[in-house]
Amino acid sequence: MTPLLARVCRREPVGRTPVWLMRQAGRYLPEYRAVRQKLSLLEICARPDVTAEVTLQPIRRFDFDAAIIFADILLPLVPMGAELRFARDEGPVIDNAITCAADIDRLRAIVPAESLAPTLSALRLVRTALSPDTALIGFAGAPFTLASYLIEGGSSRRFTLTKSFMYNEPAAFDRLMQKLARVTAEYLVAQIRAGADVVQVFDSWVGWLGPDDYARFVKPHMPAIFDAVRAAGAPAIHFGVGTPGLLEGMRDAGGDVIGLDWRCSLDEGWRRVGPDRGVQGNLDPVVLLAPHDEITRRTRDILHRAAGRPGHIFNLGHGILPETPLEAVQTLVGSVREYSPR
Ligand code: CP3
């Protein structure tokens, strides 16, 4: 049986709109916080049994249409040589950030099936535990977003170091993108072999580039990733934040479904993506902090804009905020189920 969400990625007509949330296995859940009191993020990711448990927590509570494997886009950078840690309140930190071309040549090539074995084992466990109609989503970071962490040494506001490296050392930047694209493609294929029904490519920060820089520095690296995923037999969701200026470019770069954030309305975004692709989105995560009738109203509006066309996956435009009340998520899921076209 092909899970509902995987059928929607292929734009098959289905009975209702699937819904899941980015970072649904995260800090807004008390049962996740309880696990995190005992184990760090990296310790969870090293233990397939705990990874599987945390992945399943939001499914048990909300019956989402997809489980996303618990991992982090930055994990593959560790076997490549990055000294990654998650600092309290700072987010991810890479202590040996890339500053020159030689640093890029020092990054190791990896075999994801070996280096990322715990995540792959967890995918097998989760696929066995899930109901056949619930999709299992595998994921990886896209080369630009991964490069930004390697060059900035962590999260960034303006991506000054990344973009200035790109402008000043275009050949070295290109080699970095190539190395990362290869890891991303191989890792996604390994996840599909381990049981992922769908994969999502997170190019979270690519929206900080203008369309010409996207076309020159990013786009050439993307088709190989989506081709490899297609050959492995799973559909792909291509996600970014702040991308209204890049939607056509991202569509041409690849993906069966294009992620939309809340900065453009869903119907306008879908018009620009075109009718031969699906879209995912696009509720503003902050709306989950609004009164319940407002959550319902906004949810209905998005469903109305999708107008029952095959290929819509309901999601937030970015990850759920840690301060989100559980009842708001219940209201959202209930509204999608109640008002999605049959
Ligand atoms: O349900 C899920 O989505 C969980 C799996 C998941 C995590 N990270 C676990 C995690 C996924 C899909 C990611 C992807 C990820 N990681 C992205 C792309 C998605 C996006 O938000 O745009 C990015 C940019 C990262 C890098 C990263 N990891 C950052 C910036 C942070 C700190 C920010 C924060 O919210 O604190 C992390 C830590 C992280 N990865 C958490 C989780 C649940 C935070 C909670 C914790 O420390 O337990």
PDB file of C-alpha atoms and ligand atoms in Angstrom, residues 22-27 32 36 41 68-74 86 91-92 139 149 155 202 204-205 239 318, ligand 1:
ATOM      1  CA  MET A  22       8.074  20.361  10.243  1.00  0.00           C
ATOM      2  CA  ARG A  23       9.840  19.769  13.606  1.00  0.00           C
ATOM      3  CA  GLN A  24       6.753  17.872  14.778  1.00  0.00           C
ATOM      4  CA  ALA A  25       9.134  15.721  16.870  1.00  0.00           C
ATOM      5  CA  GLY A  26      10.465  18.591  18.935  1.00  0.00           C
ATOM      6  CA  ARG A  27      10.387  20.736  22.010  1.00  0.00           C
ATOM      7  CA  TYR A  32      10.117  14.809  23.688  1.00  0.00           C
ATOM      8  CA  ARG A  36      15.890  15.401  26.060  1.00  0.00           C
ATOM      9  CA  LEU A  41      20.308  15.631  20.470  1.00  0.00           C
ATOM     10  CA  ILE A  68       9.712  12.471   9.705  1.00  0.00           C
ATOM     11  CA  ILE A  69      12.728  10.517  10.860  1.00  0.00           C
ATOM     12  CA  PHE A  70      14.355  12.194  13.840  1.00  0.00           C
ATOM     13  CA  ALA A  71      17.824  13.367  12.807  1.00  0.00           C
ATOM     14  CA  ASP A  72      19.412  16.664  11.828  1.00  0.00           C
ATOM     15  CA  ILE A  73      20.548  18.047   8.492  1.00  0.00           C
ATOM     16  CA  LEU A  74      23.979  18.649  10.024  1.00  0.00           C
ATOM     17  CA  PHE A  86      24.631  21.871  19.814  1.00  0.00           C
ATOM     18  CA  GLY A  91      21.876  26.273  18.278  1.00  0.00           C
ATOM     19  CA  PRO A  92      24.415  24.364  16.225  1.00  0.00           C
ATOM     20  CA  PHE A 139      15.481  14.069   4.706  1.00  0.00           C
ATOM     21  CA  TYR A 149      26.732  26.097   8.398  1.00  0.00           C
ATOM     22  CA  SER A 155      23.479  29.709  12.291  1.00  0.00           C
ATOM     23  CA  PHE A 202      15.850  21.209   3.201  1.00  0.00           C
ATOM     24  CA  SER A 204      16.209  26.300   4.447  1.00  0.00           C
ATOM     25  CA  TRP A 205      18.388  29.370   3.908  1.00  0.00           C
ATOM     26  CA  PHE A 239      11.778  23.079   0.725  1.00  0.00           C
ATOM     27  CA  HIS A 318       8.548  26.536   8.515  1.00  0.00           C
TER      28      HIS A 318
HETATM   29  O1  CP3 B   1      10.312  16.566  13.511  1.00  0.00           O
HETATM   30  C1  CP3 B   1      11.373  16.971  13.002  1.00  0.00           C
HETATM   31  O2  CP3 B   1      11.373  17.727  12.029  1.00  0.00           O
HETATM   32  C2  CP3 B   1      12.631  16.510  13.671  1.00  0.00           C
HETATM   33  C3  CP3 B   1      13.820  16.197  12.871  1.00  0.00           C
HETATM   34  C4  CP3 B   1      14.664  17.402  12.503  1.00  0.00           C
HETATM   35  C5  CP3 B   1      15.584  18.081  13.364  1.00  0.00           C
HETATM   36  N1  CP3 B   1      16.265  18.987  12.625  1.00  0.00           N
HETATM   37  C6  CP3 B   1      15.817  17.820  14.810  1.00  0.00           C
HETATM   38  C7  CP3 B   1      16.232  18.972  15.637  1.00  0.00           C
HETATM   39  C8  CP3 B   1      14.752  17.994  11.253  1.00  0.00           C
HETATM   40  C9  CP3 B   1      13.926  17.701   9.992  1.00  0.00           C
HETATM   41  C10 CP3 B   1      15.782  18.982  11.338  1.00  0.00           C
HETATM   42  C11 CP3 B   1      16.216  19.766  10.179  1.00  0.00           C
HETATM   43  C12 CP3 B   1      17.092  20.943  10.393  1.00  0.00           C
HETATM   44  N2  CP3 B   1      18.091  21.097  11.293  1.00  0.00           N
HETATM   45  C13 CP3 B   1      17.047  22.082   9.566  1.00  0.00           C
HETATM   46  C14 CP3 B   1      16.135  22.276   8.394  1.00  0.00           C
HETATM   47  C15 CP3 B   1      14.764  22.656   8.856  1.00  0.00           C
HETATM   48  C16 CP3 B   1      14.580  24.087   9.180  1.00  0.00           C
HETATM   49  O3  CP3 B   1      14.218  24.353  10.345  1.00  0.00           O
HETATM   50  O4  CP3 B   1      14.753  24.932   8.318  1.00  0.00           O
HETATM   51  C17 CP3 B   1      18.022  22.974  10.047  1.00  0.00           C
HETATM   52  C18 CP3 B   1      18.300  24.348   9.498  1.00  0.00           C
HETATM   53  C19 CP3 B   1      18.695  22.352  11.132  1.00  0.00           C
HETATM   54  C20 CP3 B   1      19.830  22.863  11.935  1.00  0.00           C
HETATM   55  C21 CP3 B   1      19.447  23.021  13.346  1.00  0.00           C
HETATM   56  N3  CP3 B   1      19.269  21.975  14.235  1.00  0.00           N
HETATM   57  C22 CP3 B   1      19.224  24.226  14.057  1.00  0.00           C
HETATM   58  C23 CP3 B   1      19.306  25.616  13.456  1.00  0.00           C
HETATM   59  C24 CP3 B   1      18.908  23.877  15.364  1.00  0.00           C
HETATM   60  C25 CP3 B   1      18.674  24.801  16.517  1.00  0.00           C
HETATM   61  C26 CP3 B   1      17.422  25.565  16.344  1.00  0.00           C
HETATM   62  C27 CP3 B   1      16.429  25.249  17.395  1.00  0.00           C
HETATM   63  O5  CP3 B   1      15.253  25.160  17.066  1.00  0.00           O
HETATM   64  O6  CP3 B   1      16.846  25.130  18.558  1.00  0.00           O
HETATM   65  C28 CP3 B   1      18.903  22.463  15.457  1.00  0.00           C
HETATM   66  C29 CP3 B   1      18.572  21.657  16.653  1.00  0.00           C
HETATM   67  C30 CP3 B   1      17.456  20.682  16.454  1.00  0.00           C
HETATM   68  N4  CP3 B   1      17.391  19.723  15.491  1.00  0.00           N
HETATM   69  C31 CP3 B   1      16.313  20.565  17.272  1.00  0.00           C
HETATM   70  C32 CP3 B   1      15.536  19.510  16.767  1.00  0.00           C
HETATM   71  C33 CP3 B   1      14.234  18.980  17.289  1.00  0.00           C
HETATM   72  C34 CP3 B   1      16.052  21.485  18.458  1.00  0.00           C
HETATM   73  C35 CP3 B   1      15.640  20.900  19.689  1.00  0.00           C
HETATM   74  C36 CP3 B   1      16.595  20.216  20.584  1.00  0.00           C
HETATM   75  O7  CP3 B   1      17.672  20.729  20.905  1.00  0.00           O
HETATM   76  O8  CP3 B   1      16.146  19.171  21.079  1.00  0.00           O
END
